[in-house]
XYZ file of C-alpha atoms in Angstrom:
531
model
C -12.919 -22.115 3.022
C -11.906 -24.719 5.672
C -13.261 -23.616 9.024
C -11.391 -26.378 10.955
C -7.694 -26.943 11.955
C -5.723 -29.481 9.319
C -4.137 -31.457 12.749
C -4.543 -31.395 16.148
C -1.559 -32.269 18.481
C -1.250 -32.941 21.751
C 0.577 -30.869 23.565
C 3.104 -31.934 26.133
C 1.955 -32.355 30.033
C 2.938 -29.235 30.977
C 2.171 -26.987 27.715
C 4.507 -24.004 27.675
C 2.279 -20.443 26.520
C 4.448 -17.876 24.699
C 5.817 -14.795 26.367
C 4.605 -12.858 22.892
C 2.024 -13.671 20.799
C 4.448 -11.967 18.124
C 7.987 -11.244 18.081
C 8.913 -8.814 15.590
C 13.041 -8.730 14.530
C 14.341 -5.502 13.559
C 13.322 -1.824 13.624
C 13.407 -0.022 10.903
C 10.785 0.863 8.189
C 9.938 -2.926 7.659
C 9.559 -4.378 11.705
C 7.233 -0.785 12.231
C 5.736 -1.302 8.849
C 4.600 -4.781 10.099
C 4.279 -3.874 13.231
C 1.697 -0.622 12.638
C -0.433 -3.487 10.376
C -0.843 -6.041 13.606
C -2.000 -3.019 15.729
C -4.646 -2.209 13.422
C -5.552 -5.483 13.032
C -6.111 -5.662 16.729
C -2.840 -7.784 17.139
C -1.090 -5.862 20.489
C 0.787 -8.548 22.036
C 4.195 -7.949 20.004
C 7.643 -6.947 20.696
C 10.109 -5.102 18.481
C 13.538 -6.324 18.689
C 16.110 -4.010 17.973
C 19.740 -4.796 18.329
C 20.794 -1.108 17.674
C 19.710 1.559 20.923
C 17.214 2.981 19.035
C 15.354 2.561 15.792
C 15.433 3.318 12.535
C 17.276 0.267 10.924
C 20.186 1.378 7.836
C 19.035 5.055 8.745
C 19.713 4.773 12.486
C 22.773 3.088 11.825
C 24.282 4.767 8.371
C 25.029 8.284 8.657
C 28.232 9.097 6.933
C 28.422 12.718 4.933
C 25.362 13.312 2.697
C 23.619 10.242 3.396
C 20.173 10.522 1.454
C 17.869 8.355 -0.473
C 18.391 7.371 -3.884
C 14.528 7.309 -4.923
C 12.324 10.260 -4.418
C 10.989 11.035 -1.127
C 7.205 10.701 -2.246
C 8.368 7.171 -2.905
C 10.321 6.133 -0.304
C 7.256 6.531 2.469
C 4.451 4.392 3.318
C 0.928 4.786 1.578
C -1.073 4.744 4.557
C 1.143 7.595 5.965
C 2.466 10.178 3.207
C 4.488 12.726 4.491
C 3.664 16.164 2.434
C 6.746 18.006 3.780
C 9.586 16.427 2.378
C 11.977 19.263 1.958
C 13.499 18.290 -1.215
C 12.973 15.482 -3.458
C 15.727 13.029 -2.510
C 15.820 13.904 1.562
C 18.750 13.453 3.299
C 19.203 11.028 6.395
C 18.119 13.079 9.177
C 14.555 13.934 7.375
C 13.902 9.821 6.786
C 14.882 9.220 10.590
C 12.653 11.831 11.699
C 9.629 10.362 9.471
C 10.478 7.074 11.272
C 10.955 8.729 14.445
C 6.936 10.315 13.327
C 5.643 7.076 12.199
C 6.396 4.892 15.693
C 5.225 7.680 17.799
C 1.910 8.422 15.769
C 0.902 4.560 15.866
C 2.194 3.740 19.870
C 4.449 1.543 19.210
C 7.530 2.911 21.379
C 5.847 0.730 24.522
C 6.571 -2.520 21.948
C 10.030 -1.345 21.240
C 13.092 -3.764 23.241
C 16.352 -1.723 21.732
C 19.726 -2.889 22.438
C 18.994 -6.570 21.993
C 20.150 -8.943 19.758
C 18.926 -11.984 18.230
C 21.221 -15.211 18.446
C 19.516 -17.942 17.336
C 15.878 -19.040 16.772
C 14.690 -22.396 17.263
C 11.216 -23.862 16.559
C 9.004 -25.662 19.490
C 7.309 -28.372 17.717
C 5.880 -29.505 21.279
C 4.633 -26.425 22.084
C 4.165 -24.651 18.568
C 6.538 -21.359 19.789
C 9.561 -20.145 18.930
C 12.204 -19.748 21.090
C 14.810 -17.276 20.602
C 17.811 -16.909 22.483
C 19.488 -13.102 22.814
C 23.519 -11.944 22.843
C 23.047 -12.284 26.607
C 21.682 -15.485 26.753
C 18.316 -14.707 27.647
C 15.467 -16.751 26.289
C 12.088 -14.792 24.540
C 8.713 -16.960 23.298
C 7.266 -15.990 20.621
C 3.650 -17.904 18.672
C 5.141 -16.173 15.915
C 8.147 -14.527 14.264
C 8.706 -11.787 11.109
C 11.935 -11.052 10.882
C 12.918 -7.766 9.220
C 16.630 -7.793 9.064
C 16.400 -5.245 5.991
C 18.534 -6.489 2.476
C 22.115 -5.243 4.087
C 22.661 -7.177 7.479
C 26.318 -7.125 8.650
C 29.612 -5.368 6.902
C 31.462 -7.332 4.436
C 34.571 -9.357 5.894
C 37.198 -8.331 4.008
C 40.241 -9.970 2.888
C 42.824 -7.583 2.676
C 46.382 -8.674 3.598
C 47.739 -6.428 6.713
C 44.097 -4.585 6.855
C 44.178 -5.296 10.842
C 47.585 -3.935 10.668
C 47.183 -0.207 10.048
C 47.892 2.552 12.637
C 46.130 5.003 11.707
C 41.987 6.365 12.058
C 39.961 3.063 10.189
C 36.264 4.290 9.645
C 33.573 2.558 8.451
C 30.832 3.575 6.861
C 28.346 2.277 8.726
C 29.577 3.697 12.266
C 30.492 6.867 10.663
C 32.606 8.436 13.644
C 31.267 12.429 13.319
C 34.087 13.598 15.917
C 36.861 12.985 13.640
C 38.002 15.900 11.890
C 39.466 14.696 8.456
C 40.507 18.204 7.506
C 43.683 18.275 5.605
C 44.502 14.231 6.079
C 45.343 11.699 3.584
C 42.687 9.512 3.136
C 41.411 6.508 1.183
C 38.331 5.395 0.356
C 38.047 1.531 -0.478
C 34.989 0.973 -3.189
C 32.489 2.657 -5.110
C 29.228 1.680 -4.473
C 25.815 3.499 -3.585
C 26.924 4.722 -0.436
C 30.714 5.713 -2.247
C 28.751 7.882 -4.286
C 27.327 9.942 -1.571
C 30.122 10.275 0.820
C 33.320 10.882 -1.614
C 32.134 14.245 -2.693
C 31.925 15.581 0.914
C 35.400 13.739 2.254
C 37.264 15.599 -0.932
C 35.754 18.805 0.213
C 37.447 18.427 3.368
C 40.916 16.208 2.888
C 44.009 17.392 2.350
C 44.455 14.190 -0.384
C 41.872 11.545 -1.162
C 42.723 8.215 -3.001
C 40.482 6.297 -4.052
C 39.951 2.653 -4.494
C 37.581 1.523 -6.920
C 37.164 -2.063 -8.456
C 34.311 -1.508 -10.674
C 33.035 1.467 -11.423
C 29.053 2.550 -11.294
C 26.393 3.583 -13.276
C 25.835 7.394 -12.048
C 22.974 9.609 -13.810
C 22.003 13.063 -13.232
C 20.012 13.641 -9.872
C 16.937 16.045 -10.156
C 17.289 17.004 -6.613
C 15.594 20.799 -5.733
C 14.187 21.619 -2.615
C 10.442 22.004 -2.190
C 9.101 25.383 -2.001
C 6.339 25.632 1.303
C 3.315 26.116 -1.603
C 4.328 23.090 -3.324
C 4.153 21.565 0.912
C 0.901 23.118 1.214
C -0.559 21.979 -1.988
C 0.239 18.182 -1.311
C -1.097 18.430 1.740
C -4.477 19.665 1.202
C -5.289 19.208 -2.401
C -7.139 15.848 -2.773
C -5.578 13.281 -4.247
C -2.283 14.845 -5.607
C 0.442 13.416 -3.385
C -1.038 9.968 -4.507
C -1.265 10.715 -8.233
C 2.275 12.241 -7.781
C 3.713 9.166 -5.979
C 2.214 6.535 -8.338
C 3.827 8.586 -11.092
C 6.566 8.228 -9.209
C 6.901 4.622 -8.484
C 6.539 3.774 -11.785
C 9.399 5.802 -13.141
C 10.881 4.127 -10.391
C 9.625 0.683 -11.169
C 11.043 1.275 -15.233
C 14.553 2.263 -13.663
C 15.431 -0.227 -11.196
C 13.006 -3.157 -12.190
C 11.872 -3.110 -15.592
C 15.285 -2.468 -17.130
C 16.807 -5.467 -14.986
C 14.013 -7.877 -15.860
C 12.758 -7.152 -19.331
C 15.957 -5.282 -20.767
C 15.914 -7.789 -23.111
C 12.984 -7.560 -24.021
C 13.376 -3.114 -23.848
C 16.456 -2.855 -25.659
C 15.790 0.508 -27.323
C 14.813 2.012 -23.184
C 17.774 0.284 -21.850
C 20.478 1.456 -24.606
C 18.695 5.213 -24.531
C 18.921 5.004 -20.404
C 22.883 3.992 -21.068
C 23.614 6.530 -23.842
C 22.306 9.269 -21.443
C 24.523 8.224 -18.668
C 27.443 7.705 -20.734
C 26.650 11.370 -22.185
C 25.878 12.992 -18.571
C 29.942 11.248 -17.903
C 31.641 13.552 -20.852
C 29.521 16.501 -19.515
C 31.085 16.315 -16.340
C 35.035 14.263 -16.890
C 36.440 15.434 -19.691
C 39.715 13.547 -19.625
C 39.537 11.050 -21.900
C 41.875 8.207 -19.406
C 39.902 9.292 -16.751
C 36.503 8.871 -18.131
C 37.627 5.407 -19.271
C 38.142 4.215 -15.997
C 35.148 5.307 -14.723
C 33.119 3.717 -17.392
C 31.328 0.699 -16.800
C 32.120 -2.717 -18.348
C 29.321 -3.710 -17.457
C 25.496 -2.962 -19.347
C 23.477 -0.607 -17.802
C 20.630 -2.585 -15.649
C 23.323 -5.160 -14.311
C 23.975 -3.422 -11.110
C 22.022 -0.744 -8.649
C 22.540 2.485 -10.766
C 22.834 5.286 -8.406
C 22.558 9.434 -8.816
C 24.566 12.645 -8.387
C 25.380 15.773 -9.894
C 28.676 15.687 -8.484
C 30.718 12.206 -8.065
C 31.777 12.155 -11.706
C 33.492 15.789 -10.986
C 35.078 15.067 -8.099
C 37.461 12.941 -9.471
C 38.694 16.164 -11.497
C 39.592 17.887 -8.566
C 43.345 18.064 -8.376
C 43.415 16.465 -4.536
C 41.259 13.563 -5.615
C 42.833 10.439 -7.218
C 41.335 7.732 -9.090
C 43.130 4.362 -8.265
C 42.072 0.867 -10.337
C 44.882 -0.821 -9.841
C 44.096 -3.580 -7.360
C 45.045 -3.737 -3.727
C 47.881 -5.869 -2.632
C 47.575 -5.363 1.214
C 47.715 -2.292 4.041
C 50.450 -1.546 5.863
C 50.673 0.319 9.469
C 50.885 3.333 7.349
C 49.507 3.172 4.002
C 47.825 0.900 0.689
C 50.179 -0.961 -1.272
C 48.725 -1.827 -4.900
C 49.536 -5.085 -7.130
C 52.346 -3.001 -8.840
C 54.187 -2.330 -5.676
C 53.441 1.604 -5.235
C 52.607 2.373 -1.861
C 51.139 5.426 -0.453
C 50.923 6.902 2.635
C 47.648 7.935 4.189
C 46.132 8.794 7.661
C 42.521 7.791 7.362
C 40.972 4.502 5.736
C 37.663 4.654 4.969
C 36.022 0.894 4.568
C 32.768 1.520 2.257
C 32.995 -2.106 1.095
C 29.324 -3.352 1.095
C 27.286 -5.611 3.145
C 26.508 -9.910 3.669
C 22.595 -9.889 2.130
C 20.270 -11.278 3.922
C 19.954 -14.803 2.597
C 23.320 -15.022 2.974
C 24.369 -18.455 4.371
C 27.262 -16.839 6.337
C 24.376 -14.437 8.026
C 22.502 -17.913 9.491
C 25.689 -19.448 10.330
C 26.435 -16.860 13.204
C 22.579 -16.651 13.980
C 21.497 -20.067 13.595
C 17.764 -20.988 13.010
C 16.452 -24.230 13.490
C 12.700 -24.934 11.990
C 10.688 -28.143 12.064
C 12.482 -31.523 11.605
C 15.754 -29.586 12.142
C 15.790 -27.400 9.153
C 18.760 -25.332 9.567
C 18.171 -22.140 7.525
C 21.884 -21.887 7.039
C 22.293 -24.989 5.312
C 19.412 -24.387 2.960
C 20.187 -21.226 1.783
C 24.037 -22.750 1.075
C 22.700 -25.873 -0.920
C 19.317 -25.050 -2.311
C 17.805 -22.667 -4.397
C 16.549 -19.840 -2.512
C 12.592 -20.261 -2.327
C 9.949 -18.731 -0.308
C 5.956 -18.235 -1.008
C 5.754 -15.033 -2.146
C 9.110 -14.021 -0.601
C 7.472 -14.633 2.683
C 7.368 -18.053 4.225
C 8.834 -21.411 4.040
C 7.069 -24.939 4.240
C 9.919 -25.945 7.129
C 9.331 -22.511 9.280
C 6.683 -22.214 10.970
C 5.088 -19.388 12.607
C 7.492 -17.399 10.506
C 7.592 -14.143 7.972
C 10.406 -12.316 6.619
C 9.548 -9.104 5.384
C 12.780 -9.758 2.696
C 12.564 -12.933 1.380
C 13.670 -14.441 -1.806
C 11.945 -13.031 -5.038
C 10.104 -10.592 -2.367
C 11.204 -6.698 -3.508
C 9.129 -5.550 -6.097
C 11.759 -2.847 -6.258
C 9.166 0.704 -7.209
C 9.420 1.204 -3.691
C 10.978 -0.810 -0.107
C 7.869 0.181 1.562
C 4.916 -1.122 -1.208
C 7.298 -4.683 -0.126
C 7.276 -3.558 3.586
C 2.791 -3.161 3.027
C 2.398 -6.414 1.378
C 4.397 -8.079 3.929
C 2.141 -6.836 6.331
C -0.803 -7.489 4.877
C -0.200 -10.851 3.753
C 0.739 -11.354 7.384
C -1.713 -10.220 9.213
C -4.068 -12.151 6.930
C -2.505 -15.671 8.094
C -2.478 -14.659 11.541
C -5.742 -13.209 12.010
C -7.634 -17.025 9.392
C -5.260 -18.914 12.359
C -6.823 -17.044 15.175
C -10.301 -17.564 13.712
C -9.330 -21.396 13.055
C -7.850 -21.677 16.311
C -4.559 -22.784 15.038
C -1.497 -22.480 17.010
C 0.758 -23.436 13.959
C 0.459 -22.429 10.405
C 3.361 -23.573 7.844
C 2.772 -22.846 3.951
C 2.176 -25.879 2.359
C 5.021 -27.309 -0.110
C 2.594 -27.540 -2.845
C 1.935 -23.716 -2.713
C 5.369 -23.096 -2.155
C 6.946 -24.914 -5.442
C 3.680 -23.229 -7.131
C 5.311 -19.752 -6.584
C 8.472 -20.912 -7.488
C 7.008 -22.390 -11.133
C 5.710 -18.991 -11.410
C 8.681 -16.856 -10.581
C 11.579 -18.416 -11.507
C 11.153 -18.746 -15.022
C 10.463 -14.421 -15.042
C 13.817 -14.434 -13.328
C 15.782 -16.830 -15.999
C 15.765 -14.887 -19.151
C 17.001 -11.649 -17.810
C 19.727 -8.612 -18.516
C 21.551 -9.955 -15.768
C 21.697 -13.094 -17.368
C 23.003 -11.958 -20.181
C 26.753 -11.407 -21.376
C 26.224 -7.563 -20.777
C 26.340 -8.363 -17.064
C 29.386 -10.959 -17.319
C 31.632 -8.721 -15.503
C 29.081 -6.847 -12.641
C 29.216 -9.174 -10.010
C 26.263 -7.659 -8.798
C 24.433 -8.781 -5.910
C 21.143 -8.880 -7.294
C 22.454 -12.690 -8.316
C 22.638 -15.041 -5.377
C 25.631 -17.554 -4.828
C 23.482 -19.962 -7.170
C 23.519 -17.603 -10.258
C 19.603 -17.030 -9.577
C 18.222 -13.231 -9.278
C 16.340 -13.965 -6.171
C 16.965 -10.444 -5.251
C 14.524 -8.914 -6.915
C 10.824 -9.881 -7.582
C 10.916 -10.251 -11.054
C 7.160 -9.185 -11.272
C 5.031 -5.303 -11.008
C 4.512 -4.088 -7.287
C 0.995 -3.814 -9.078
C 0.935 -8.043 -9.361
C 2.865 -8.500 -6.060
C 0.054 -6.364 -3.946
C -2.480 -7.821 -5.722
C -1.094 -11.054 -4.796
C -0.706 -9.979 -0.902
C -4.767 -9.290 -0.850
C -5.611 -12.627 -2.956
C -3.393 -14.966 -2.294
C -5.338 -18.488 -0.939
C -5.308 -18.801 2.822
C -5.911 -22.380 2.196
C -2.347 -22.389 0.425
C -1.337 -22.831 4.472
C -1.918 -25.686 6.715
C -3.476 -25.260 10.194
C -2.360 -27.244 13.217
C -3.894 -26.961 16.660
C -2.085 -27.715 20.195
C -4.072 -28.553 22.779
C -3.748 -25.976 25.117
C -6.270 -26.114 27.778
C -7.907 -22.776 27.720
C -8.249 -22.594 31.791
C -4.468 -22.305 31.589
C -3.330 -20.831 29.114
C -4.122 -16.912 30.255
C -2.527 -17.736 33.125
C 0.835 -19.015 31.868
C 0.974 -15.995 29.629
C 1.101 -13.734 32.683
C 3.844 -15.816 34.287
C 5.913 -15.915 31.524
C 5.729 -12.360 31.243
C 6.539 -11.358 34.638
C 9.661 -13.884 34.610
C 10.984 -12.418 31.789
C 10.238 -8.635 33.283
């Protein structure tokens, strides 16, 4: 292994030090995922930005009626920090926050926390290898380095509904869920029928008067083996050795077959794939057994092509007799109701918007928060013209200094937080060879980069979502290019495996000379400026 820096540059006459050493963006389970990994690495010159007033990411920020996970709880937890007393199998909201809540106090990083800031724009300081990064208020924070951990969902969906701004009554959206609204006895509608549709539309029939709702396509929905967890069953994860682990690897691999292995090698699986759709479609007549009804909640699409979700009750609800079914598209809201294509309207008091979310590597996400890398990359513009391509979901050649925790071909999919650890570790190796190097920059080399590429993209080509099964979906797990960068198309097995071998020498290592006498000093400054 090279002991020696690639480059050295000179740095400017009056070298500018970095406020941070790191400069972590977003808090939720992937910026304190990263962020507990630095901190035992010995790394404690971070800062977690959070634009929200507190953290917890999608679970800070969703919590509409019956909000839970749609994975098992022994899943849906770090490894390094298993949490025995999950009191059911799929917890709900306020259990995950309260894990998260566990996880930032445990580890100290509430001193590292800066809530209620956002994140503008980031450009890259090739004279003085830092990023700069500019907030909502205008304020300017350093950073050597920058993860960003913006989660998959970043901002609501822009919707273009004719007359939408138009409507006088209560407009709620899932995401800011307003709890002091009491929607007993209203008319309501519900616009789509995704994940988060399948949670909440059981809970606002039990309590409206009418409920309409507005679905485009319908979902895959299978039987949910949620029961709570009796104390002994607690007890016995806790302190038996080595069964919460053999549990949660069992686990993750059921999860892995259902959400990854399906989607990738369905064509490859046809008998598991066709079984997993027959028992579905089956678990549908057990619970609608209106023939018109059923239709229209069937998929067009294959099973595979789209998220499936779970629930033992959103199939029924659409037989109660105050629940209505509507597929008949939307020709715009008026100040008092939804008007569809064939000119019925009706009249409700409540609009509920559960219409999805702009993914991360969305162009129209970069546009609004610009970032400028080296030679005035603009982040924006590449993921709008090029295929979407990032060393092991992680870094690109024209960043800098920079690791996304969700990157393209990064989610392994078993579990958000075997991604979150592998993140982590492969960053916290980089950092800690350019310490030890005494590099101030480190960039991925292209070579390495299109060498991932060769090896993913042709595991992501021939999949079920490539297929005519999926024609119809339009599921987000394809990117505006037609490529399934969404998904790493690969076991969490290979992709950790890959986070603890991966070459170090696959990065180039530039130095700035930064005269040492200084540099200390202009740290401290910087930091009591921006204090």
């Amino acid at each position: 292994m090279d002991n020696v820096v690639t480059e050295v540059f000179s740095a400017a006459t009056d070298p500018v030090a970095p406020q941070h050493e790191v400069v972590i963006i977003g808090g939720g389970f992937g910026g304190l995922g990263v962020a507990i990994s630095l901190k035992q690495a010995g790394i404690d010159d971070f800062v977690i930005i959070e634009r929200s007033d507190d953290i917890g990411g999608t679970w800070y920020n969703n919590q509409y009626p019956d909000v839970a996970v749609d994975v098992p709880g022994i899943v849906y937890q770090f490894s390094f920090e298993k949490n025995p007393y999950w009191s059911r199998t799929f917890p709900k909201g306020g259990e995950v926050k309260a894990y998260i809540d566990h996880c930032a106090d445990k580890y100290g990083l509430r001193p590292h926390l800066r809530l209620g800031t956002e994140i503008m724009a980031r450009g890259w300081d090739e004279d003085n290898h830092l990023w700069r990064l500019t907030t909502a208020t205008g304020t300017e924070i350093t950073a050597r380095y920058v993860v960003t951990a913006l989660g998959a969902f970043v901002e609501p969906k822009k919707l273009d509904i004719k007359g939408l701004d138009s409507f006088a009554g209560k407009v709620i959206r899932t995401q800011k869920w307003d709890h002091a609204y009491d929607l007993t006895g209203k008319r309501v509608a519900v616009i789509g029928t995704g994940a988060t549709s399948v949670q909440m539309i059981p809970q606002v029939a039990l309590a409206a008067g009418h409920l309409d709702v507005y679905q485009r396509r319908p979902i895959w929905v299978f039987a949910k083996p949620d029961f709570r967890i009796p104390r002994a069953a607690q007890l016995a994860l806790k302190y038996v050795p080595g069964l919460q682990s053999g549990i949660r690897a069992v686990a993750a691999g059921a999860v892995e077959v259902g959400l990854v292995a399906i989607t990738v090698y369905g064509n490859r699986l046809e008998p598991v794939t066709k079984t997993v759709a027959w028992a579905t479609t089956r678990f549908l007549h057990m619970q609608v057994k209106d023939p018109q009804l059923r239709a229209k909640l069937t998929p067009e699409y294959g099973f595979g092509c789209k998220r499936p979700s779970v629930s033992n009750i959103y199939y029924k609800t659409f037989t109660r007799d105050n629940v209505e079914l509507i597929t008949d598209g939307i020709a715009e809201v008026t100040p008092t109701g939804i008007v569809d294509v064939h000119g019925l309207h009706r009249e409700i008091d409540v609009l509920v918007l559960a219409t999805g979310f702009e993914m991360s590597q969305s162009p129209t996400v970069f546009r609004e928060r610009p970032v400028t890398g080296r030679d005035g990359f603009d982040l924006a513009e590449f993921y709008q013209n090029e295929r979407a391509k990032a060393y092991e979901g992680i870094s690109m050649p024209e960043l800098p200094n920079t690791f996304m925790v969700f990157g393209p071909y990064a989610w392994s999919g078993s579990s958000w937080h075997v991604m979150v650890e592998n993140v982590a570790r492969h960053t916290v190796r980089v950092i800690t060879e350019a310490k030890r190097r005494g590099a101030t920059a480190v960039s991925v080399k292209p070579e390495a980069n299109d060498r991932f590429y060769d090896f993913i993209r042709p595991r992501s080509a021939n999949t079920v979502i490539h297929g005519r099964a999926c024609a119809n979906a339009n599921t987000y797990y394809l990117d505006h290019h037609g490529d399934m960068s969404f998904l790493r198309p690969t076991t969490a097995y290979q992709a950790t495996k890959a986070s603890k071998t991966f070459a170090l020498d696959d990065y180039s290592y530039q130095q700035l000379a930064l005269p040492a006498a200084t540099s200390n000093g202009r740290r401290r400054a910087a930091r009591k400026a921006q204090r």
